[in-house]
PDB file of C-alpha atoms in Angstrom:
ATOM      1  CA  GLU A   1       1.500  -3.935 -27.823  1.00  0.00           C
ATOM      2  CA  ALA A   2      -1.034  -3.158 -25.124  1.00  0.00           C
ATOM      3  CA  ALA A   3       0.563  -2.653 -21.745  1.00  0.00           C
ATOM      4  CA  VAL A   4       0.033  -1.822 -18.100  1.00  0.00           C
ATOM      5  CA  THR A   5       2.969  -0.308 -16.259  1.00  0.00           C
ATOM      6  CA  GLN A   6       3.408   0.372 -12.561  1.00  0.00           C
ATOM      7  CA  SER A   7       5.793   2.436 -10.509  1.00  0.00           C
ATOM      8  CA  PRO A   8       7.624   2.039  -8.291  1.00  0.00           C
ATOM      9  CA  ARG A   9       8.303  -1.695  -8.547  1.00  0.00           C
ATOM     10  CA  ASN A  10       9.467  -1.883  -4.961  1.00  0.00           C
ATOM     11  CA  LYS A  11       8.837   0.458  -2.061  1.00  0.00           C
ATOM     12  CA  VAL A  12       9.773   0.436   1.603  1.00  0.00           C
ATOM     13  CA  THR A  13       8.197   2.902   4.005  1.00  0.00           C
ATOM     14  CA  VAL A  14       7.616   3.254   7.729  1.00  0.00           C
ATOM     15  CA  THR A  15       4.407   3.080   9.708  1.00  0.00           C
ATOM     16  CA  GLY A  16       2.521   6.332   9.258  1.00  0.00           C
ATOM     17  CA  GLY A  17       4.262   7.100   6.003  1.00  0.00           C
ATOM     18  CA  ASN A  18       2.626   8.417   2.853  1.00  0.00           C
ATOM     19  CA  VAL A  19       2.814   6.282  -0.294  1.00  0.00           C
ATOM     20  CA  THR A  20       1.511   6.731  -3.837  1.00  0.00           C
ATOM     21  CA  LEU A  21       1.486   3.859  -6.306  1.00  0.00           C
ATOM     22  CA  SER A  22       1.133   4.792  -9.966  1.00  0.00           C
ATOM     23  CA  CYS A  23      -0.341   2.878 -12.863  1.00  0.00           C
ATOM     24  CA  ARG A  24      -0.622   3.663 -16.561  1.00  0.00           C
ATOM     25  CA  GLN A  25      -2.334   1.626 -19.269  1.00  0.00           C
ATOM     26  CA  THR A  26      -2.049   1.995 -23.020  1.00  0.00           C
ATOM     27  CA  ASN A  27      -4.827  -0.516 -23.780  1.00  0.00           C
ATOM     28  CA  SER A  28      -7.511   2.140 -24.314  1.00  0.00           C
ATOM     29  CA  HIS A  29      -9.532   0.238 -21.701  1.00  0.00           C
ATOM     30  CA  ASN A  30     -12.280   1.885 -19.723  1.00  0.00           C
ATOM     31  CA  TYR A  31     -11.825  -0.188 -16.562  1.00  0.00           C
ATOM     32  CA  MET A  32      -8.859  -0.046 -14.226  1.00  0.00           C
ATOM     33  CA  TYR A  33      -8.376  -1.924 -10.962  1.00  0.00           C
ATOM     34  CA  TRP A  34      -6.126  -2.044  -7.922  1.00  0.00           C
ATOM     35  CA  TYR A  35      -5.675  -5.442  -6.252  1.00  0.00           C
ATOM     36  CA  ARG A  36      -3.511  -6.635  -3.424  1.00  0.00           C
ATOM     37  CA  GLN A  37      -2.274 -10.204  -3.252  1.00  0.00           C
ATOM     38  CA  ASP A  38      -1.318 -11.969  -0.061  1.00  0.00           C
ATOM     39  CA  THR A  39      -0.616 -15.616   0.637  1.00  0.00           C
ATOM     40  CA  GLY A  40      -3.807 -17.365   1.650  1.00  0.00           C
ATOM     41  CA  HIS A  41      -6.059 -14.585   0.369  1.00  0.00           C
ATOM     42  CA  GLY A  42      -5.536 -14.451  -3.356  1.00  0.00           C
ATOM     43  CA  LEU A  43      -6.250 -11.258  -5.263  1.00  0.00           C
ATOM     44  CA  ARG A  44      -8.431  -8.823  -3.338  1.00  0.00           C
ATOM     45  CA  LEU A  45      -9.989  -5.778  -4.986  1.00  0.00           C
ATOM     46  CA  ILE A  46      -9.207  -2.459  -3.326  1.00  0.00           C
ATOM     47  CA  HIS A  47     -10.685   0.128  -5.720  1.00  0.00           C
ATOM     48  CA  TYR A  48     -11.637   0.278  -9.366  1.00  0.00           C
ATOM     49  CA  SER A  49     -12.796   2.777 -11.948  1.00  0.00           C
ATOM     50  CA  TYR A  50     -14.651   2.813 -15.231  1.00  0.00           C
ATOM     51  CA  GLY A  51     -13.319   6.115 -16.491  1.00  0.00           C
ATOM     52  CA  ALA A  52     -11.556   9.354 -15.700  1.00  0.00           C
ATOM     53  CA  GLY A  53     -12.963  10.888 -12.524  1.00  0.00           C
ATOM     54  CA  ASN A  54     -14.881   7.741 -11.562  1.00  0.00           C
ATOM     55  CA  LEU A  55     -14.107   5.642  -8.490  1.00  0.00           C
ATOM     56  CA  GLN A  56     -15.772   2.463  -7.231  1.00  0.00           C
ATOM     57  CA  ILE A  57     -15.172   0.889  -3.853  1.00  0.00           C
ATOM     58  CA  GLY A  58     -13.792  -2.619  -3.855  1.00  0.00           C
ATOM     59  CA  ASP A  59     -13.801  -5.321  -1.202  1.00  0.00           C
ATOM     60  CA  VAL A  60     -10.891  -4.153   0.982  1.00  0.00           C
ATOM     61  CA  PRO A  61     -10.876  -0.331   0.695  1.00  0.00           C
ATOM     62  CA  ASP A  62     -10.012   0.623   4.289  1.00  0.00           C
ATOM     63  CA  GLY A  63      -6.812   2.640   4.510  1.00  0.00           C
ATOM     64  CA  TYR A  64      -6.663   3.275   0.757  1.00  0.00           C
ATOM     65  CA  LYS A  65      -7.694   6.103  -1.512  1.00  0.00           C
ATOM     66  CA  ALA A  66      -7.562   6.063  -5.279  1.00  0.00           C
ATOM     67  CA  THR A  67      -7.865   8.561  -8.081  1.00  0.00           C
ATOM     68  CA  ARG A  68      -8.327   8.129 -11.832  1.00  0.00           C
ATOM     69  CA  THR A  69      -6.979  11.298 -13.406  1.00  0.00           C
ATOM     70  CA  THR A  70      -7.197  10.275 -17.066  1.00  0.00           C
ATOM     71  CA  GLN A  71      -8.268   7.190 -18.998  1.00  0.00           C
ATOM     72  CA  GLU A  72      -4.648   6.028 -18.829  1.00  0.00           C
ATOM     73  CA  ASP A  73      -3.672   6.843 -15.234  1.00  0.00           C
ATOM     74  CA  PHE A  74      -4.872   5.366 -11.950  1.00  0.00           C
ATOM     75  CA  PHE A  75      -3.230   6.064  -8.587  1.00  0.00           C
ATOM     76  CA  LEU A  76      -3.456   4.303  -5.243  1.00  0.00           C
ATOM     77  CA  LEU A  77      -2.754   6.370  -2.128  1.00  0.00           C
ATOM     78  CA  LEU A  78      -1.859   5.153   1.348  1.00  0.00           C
ATOM     79  CA  GLU A  79      -1.879   8.239   3.571  1.00  0.00           C
ATOM     80  CA  LEU A  80      -0.993   6.588   6.876  1.00  0.00           C
ATOM     81  CA  ALA A  81       0.656   3.323   5.953  1.00  0.00           C
ATOM     82  CA  SER A  82       0.426   0.411   8.392  1.00  0.00           C
ATOM     83  CA  PRO A  83       2.323  -2.914   8.506  1.00  0.00           C
ATOM     84  CA  SER A  84      -0.912  -4.712   7.529  1.00  0.00           C
ATOM     85  CA  GLN A  85      -0.610  -3.003   4.144  1.00  0.00           C
ATOM     86  CA  THR A  86       2.622  -4.830   3.365  1.00  0.00           C
ATOM     87  CA  SER A  87       1.685  -6.693   0.213  1.00  0.00           C
ATOM     88  CA  LEU A  88       2.105  -7.175  -3.521  1.00  0.00           C
ATOM     89  CA  TYR A  89      -0.066  -4.647  -5.370  1.00  0.00           C
ATOM     90  CA  PHE A  90      -1.293  -5.165  -8.895  1.00  0.00           C
ATOM     91  CA  CYS A  91      -2.884  -2.640 -11.191  1.00  0.00           C
ATOM     92  CA  ALA A  92      -4.934  -3.953 -14.101  1.00  0.00           C
ATOM     93  CA  SER A  93      -7.104  -2.798 -16.969  1.00  0.00           C
ATOM     94  CA  SER A  94      -9.921  -4.356 -18.931  1.00  0.00           C
ATOM     95  CA  GLY A  95     -12.356  -3.703 -21.701  1.00  0.00           C
ATOM     96  CA  THR A  96     -15.188  -6.179 -22.285  1.00  0.00           C
ATOM     97  CA  GLY A  97     -13.039  -9.326 -22.050  1.00  0.00           C
ATOM     98  CA  GLY A  98     -10.057 -10.360 -19.990  1.00  0.00           C
ATOM     99  CA  VAL A  99      -8.114  -8.363 -17.432  1.00  0.00           C
ATOM    100  CA  TYR A 100      -4.531  -7.321 -18.172  1.00  0.00           C
ATOM    101  CA  PHE A 101      -2.148  -6.841 -15.272  1.00  0.00           C
ATOM    102  CA  GLY A 102       0.846  -4.668 -14.600  1.00  0.00           C
ATOM    103  CA  PRO A 103       4.037  -6.248 -13.192  1.00  0.00           C
ATOM    104  CA  GLY A 104       3.190  -5.403  -9.591  1.00  0.00           C
ATOM    105  CA  THR A 105       4.616  -3.258  -6.808  1.00  0.00           C
ATOM    106  CA  ARG A 106       6.010  -4.890  -3.706  1.00  0.00           C
ATOM    107  CA  LEU A 107       5.317  -2.619  -0.739  1.00  0.00           C
ATOM    108  CA  THR A 108       6.852  -3.139   2.671  1.00  0.00           C
ATOM    109  CA  VAL A 109       5.679  -1.089   5.645  1.00  0.00           C
ATOM    110  CA  LEU A 110       8.064  -1.313   8.593  1.00  0.00           C
TER     111      LEU A 110
ATOM    112  CA  GLY B   1     -22.378 -16.592  -0.014  1.00  0.00           C
ATOM    113  CA  GLN B   2     -21.089 -14.541  -2.910  1.00  0.00           C
ATOM    114  CA  GLY B   3     -17.735 -15.387  -4.364  1.00  0.00           C
ATOM    115  CA  VAL B   4     -15.535 -17.495  -6.594  1.00  0.00           C
ATOM    116  CA  GLU B   5     -14.234 -20.830  -5.329  1.00  0.00           C
ATOM    117  CA  GLN B   6     -11.392 -23.038  -6.548  1.00  0.00           C
ATOM    118  CA  PRO B   7      -9.569 -26.024  -5.040  1.00  0.00           C
ATOM    119  CA  ASP B   8      -6.195 -25.098  -3.580  1.00  0.00           C
ATOM    120  CA  ASN B   9      -4.087 -27.743  -5.280  1.00  0.00           C
ATOM    121  CA  LEU B  10      -4.154 -30.162  -8.203  1.00  0.00           C
ATOM    122  CA  MET B  11      -1.589 -32.752  -9.309  1.00  0.00           C
ATOM    123  CA  SER B  12      -1.234 -34.370 -12.681  1.00  0.00           C
ATOM    124  CA  VAL B  13       1.373 -36.167 -14.778  1.00  0.00           C
ATOM    125  CA  GLU B  14       3.369 -34.845 -17.712  1.00  0.00           C
ATOM    126  CA  GLY B  15       1.797 -35.811 -21.053  1.00  0.00           C
ATOM    127  CA  THR B  16      -1.694 -36.231 -19.598  1.00  0.00           C
ATOM    128  CA  PHE B  17      -4.325 -33.592 -18.836  1.00  0.00           C
ATOM    129  CA  ALA B  18      -5.551 -31.502 -15.916  1.00  0.00           C
ATOM    130  CA  ARG B  19      -8.963 -29.979 -15.248  1.00  0.00           C
ATOM    131  CA  VAL B  20      -9.052 -26.945 -12.992  1.00  0.00           C
ATOM    132  CA  ASN B  21     -12.506 -26.360 -11.543  1.00  0.00           C
ATOM    133  CA  CYS B  22     -14.190 -23.094 -10.600  1.00  0.00           C
ATOM    134  CA  THR B  23     -17.592 -22.451  -9.033  1.00  0.00           C
ATOM    135  CA  TYR B  24     -19.094 -19.028  -8.546  1.00  0.00           C
ATOM    136  CA  SER B  25     -22.028 -17.314  -6.944  1.00  0.00           C
ATOM    137  CA  THR B  26     -22.436 -13.649  -7.840  1.00  0.00           C
ATOM    138  CA  SER B  27     -25.295 -11.183  -8.083  1.00  0.00           C
ATOM    139  CA  GLY B  28     -24.745 -10.780 -11.803  1.00  0.00           C
ATOM    140  CA  PHE B  29     -22.670 -12.348 -14.552  1.00  0.00           C
ATOM    141  CA  ASN B  30     -20.939 -10.751 -17.527  1.00  0.00           C
ATOM    142  CA  GLY B  31     -18.235 -13.250 -18.364  1.00  0.00           C
ATOM    143  CA  LEU B  32     -15.679 -15.525 -16.757  1.00  0.00           C
ATOM    144  CA  SER B  33     -11.961 -15.481 -17.403  1.00  0.00           C
ATOM    145  CA  TRP B  34      -8.932 -17.638 -16.611  1.00  0.00           C
ATOM    146  CA  TYR B  35      -5.358 -16.630 -15.821  1.00  0.00           C
ATOM    147  CA  GLN B  36      -1.993 -18.298 -15.300  1.00  0.00           C
ATOM    148  CA  GLN B  37       0.224 -16.952 -12.552  1.00  0.00           C
ATOM    149  CA  ARG B  38       3.785 -17.969 -11.772  1.00  0.00           C
ATOM    150  CA  GLU B  39       5.350 -17.305  -8.401  1.00  0.00           C
ATOM    151  CA  GLY B  40       6.335 -13.660  -8.021  1.00  0.00           C
ATOM    152  CA  HIS B  41       4.797 -12.615 -11.337  1.00  0.00           C
ATOM    153  CA  ALA B  42       1.554 -11.028 -12.462  1.00  0.00           C
ATOM    154  CA  PRO B  43      -1.404 -13.097 -13.646  1.00  0.00           C
ATOM    155  CA  VAL B  44      -1.517 -13.588 -17.415  1.00  0.00           C
ATOM    156  CA  PHE B  45      -4.859 -13.680 -19.222  1.00  0.00           C
ATOM    157  CA  LEU B  46      -5.642 -17.042 -20.907  1.00  0.00           C
ATOM    158  CA  SER B  47      -9.307 -17.204 -21.852  1.00  0.00           C
ATOM    159  CA  TYR B  48     -12.638 -15.388 -21.592  1.00  0.00           C
ATOM    160  CA  VAL B  49     -16.070 -17.014 -21.929  1.00  0.00           C
ATOM    161  CA  VAL B  50     -19.559 -15.589 -21.683  1.00  0.00           C
ATOM    162  CA  LEU B  51     -21.693 -18.290 -23.342  1.00  0.00           C
ATOM    163  CA  ASP B  52     -22.305 -21.864 -22.201  1.00  0.00           C
ATOM    164  CA  GLY B  53     -20.284 -24.669 -23.696  1.00  0.00           C
ATOM    165  CA  LEU B  54     -16.714 -25.582 -24.485  1.00  0.00           C
ATOM    166  CA  LYS B  55     -14.270 -23.119 -26.048  1.00  0.00           C
ATOM    167  CA  ASP B  56     -11.286 -24.948 -27.523  1.00  0.00           C
ATOM    168  CA  SER B  57      -8.087 -22.910 -27.708  1.00  0.00           C
ATOM    169  CA  GLY B  58      -5.607 -25.739 -28.307  1.00  0.00           C
ATOM    170  CA  HIS B  59      -3.474 -26.366 -25.226  1.00  0.00           C
ATOM    171  CA  PHE B  60      -6.116 -24.616 -23.063  1.00  0.00           C
ATOM    172  CA  SER B  61      -9.873 -25.184 -23.348  1.00  0.00           C
ATOM    173  CA  THR B  62     -12.569 -23.569 -21.246  1.00  0.00           C
ATOM    174  CA  PHE B  63     -16.032 -24.833 -20.323  1.00  0.00           C
ATOM    175  CA  LEU B  64     -18.863 -22.773 -18.879  1.00  0.00           C
ATOM    176  CA  SER B  65     -22.260 -23.668 -17.430  1.00  0.00           C
ATOM    177  CA  ARG B  66     -24.021 -20.493 -16.285  1.00  0.00           C
ATOM    178  CA  SER B  67     -27.025 -22.312 -14.824  1.00  0.00           C
ATOM    179  CA  ASN B  68     -24.698 -24.273 -12.516  1.00  0.00           C
ATOM    180  CA  GLY B  69     -22.298 -21.436 -11.767  1.00  0.00           C
ATOM    181  CA  TYR B  70     -19.454 -23.677 -12.939  1.00  0.00           C
ATOM    182  CA  SER B  71     -16.452 -23.486 -15.222  1.00  0.00           C
ATOM    183  CA  TYR B  72     -13.322 -25.474 -15.824  1.00  0.00           C
ATOM    184  CA  LEU B  73     -10.007 -24.897 -17.549  1.00  0.00           C
ATOM    185  CA  LEU B  74      -8.691 -27.992 -19.310  1.00  0.00           C
ATOM    186  CA  LEU B  75      -4.986 -28.273 -20.044  1.00  0.00           C
ATOM    187  CA  THR B  76      -4.006 -31.090 -22.425  1.00  0.00           C
ATOM    188  CA  GLU B  77      -0.623 -32.675 -23.190  1.00  0.00           C
ATOM    189  CA  LEU B  78       0.764 -31.323 -19.966  1.00  0.00           C
ATOM    190  CA  GLN B  79       4.333 -30.146 -19.724  1.00  0.00           C
ATOM    191  CA  ILE B  80       6.375 -29.550 -16.596  1.00  0.00           C
ATOM    192  CA  LYS B  81       6.318 -25.824 -17.385  1.00  0.00           C
ATOM    193  CA  ASP B  82       2.519 -25.818 -16.983  1.00  0.00           C
ATOM    194  CA  SER B  83       3.123 -26.004 -13.235  1.00  0.00           C
ATOM    195  CA  ALA B  84       1.702 -22.704 -12.001  1.00  0.00           C
ATOM    196  CA  SER B  85      -1.344 -21.238 -10.300  1.00  0.00           C
ATOM    197  CA  TYR B  86      -4.512 -20.891 -12.352  1.00  0.00           C
ATOM    198  CA  LEU B  87      -7.008 -18.194 -11.376  1.00  0.00           C
ATOM    199  CA  CYS B  88     -10.662 -17.937 -12.267  1.00  0.00           C
ATOM    200  CA  ALA B  89     -12.453 -14.560 -12.273  1.00  0.00           C
ATOM    201  CA  VAL B  90     -16.055 -13.460 -12.747  1.00  0.00           C
ATOM    202  CA  ARG B  91     -17.269 -10.067 -13.920  1.00  0.00           C
ATOM    203  CA  ASP B  92     -20.381  -8.947 -12.027  1.00  0.00           C
ATOM    204  CA  ASP B  93     -22.515  -6.624 -14.137  1.00  0.00           C
ATOM    205  CA  THR B  94     -24.804  -5.687 -11.246  1.00  0.00           C
ATOM    206  CA  ASN B  95     -21.885  -4.175  -9.370  1.00  0.00           C
ATOM    207  CA  ALA B  96     -20.307  -1.675 -11.788  1.00  0.00           C
ATOM    208  CA  TYR B  97     -18.615  -4.574 -13.605  1.00  0.00           C
ATOM    209  CA  LYS B  98     -16.510  -5.558 -10.634  1.00  0.00           C
ATOM    210  CA  VAL B  99     -14.126  -8.453 -11.373  1.00  0.00           C
ATOM    211  CA  ILE B 100     -13.890 -11.009  -8.566  1.00  0.00           C
ATOM    212  CA  PHE B 101     -11.049 -13.529  -8.444  1.00  0.00           C
ATOM    213  CA  GLY B 102     -10.844 -16.945  -6.868  1.00  0.00           C
ATOM    214  CA  LYS B 103      -7.770 -17.719  -4.761  1.00  0.00           C
ATOM    215  CA  GLY B 104      -6.319 -19.862  -7.517  1.00  0.00           C
ATOM    216  CA  THR B 105      -5.447 -23.531  -7.943  1.00  0.00           C
ATOM    217  CA  HIS B 106      -1.801 -24.520  -7.805  1.00  0.00           C
ATOM    218  CA  LEU B 107      -1.198 -27.143 -10.481  1.00  0.00           C
ATOM    219  CA  HIS B 108       1.785 -29.458  -9.966  1.00  0.00           C
ATOM    220  CA  VAL B 109       2.815 -31.369 -13.066  1.00  0.00           C
ATOM    221  CA  LEU B 110       4.847 -34.448 -12.166  1.00  0.00           C
ATOM    222  CA  PRO B 111       7.357 -36.111 -14.520  1.00  0.00           C
TER     223      PRO B 111
END
């Protein structure tokens, strides 16, 4: 069965800390996405990619970097974490139809 | 402006139906999809439409009108367990196939 996995599932860090969120998909999809979800804002697109080595800027990219190392793997990097980045982060993949989500990572920045 | 809009809340009664509306305004269009999301869980893909008209998938049906920038998700024979948030998303083919989500409509199914 096609799947999107994320790690870690929960993460607590301090202000100024360095965090990497990992995502792997086995859907053979070209597109991968990183979203954050906060109450009152819905899902907001941070970065996305349509293949290994490609990166597209989303709607809320400030404070985030991303890298797509292979078709399967997409990473989100927070190099100087801030409390405003406390959120639920979803990775997702898609082909030409719907978007399939990972289980999410809950990040808390103290 | 550009974006995807949905009402925040919708209430309906068990055994009846609910129609979740979505309007969008984007530079380009390459399909619209619907998702169910329960509290604390990831969105789950329900339906994808790219052509105008009604797509009947049993418990869930989806309507699209591209000229009006409008879609709805119709849930029939509602059950209490259908209470959840329903998200609409549009793929914009003028923007590297970016997928833009609405904030979601929270459906409350009453007994």
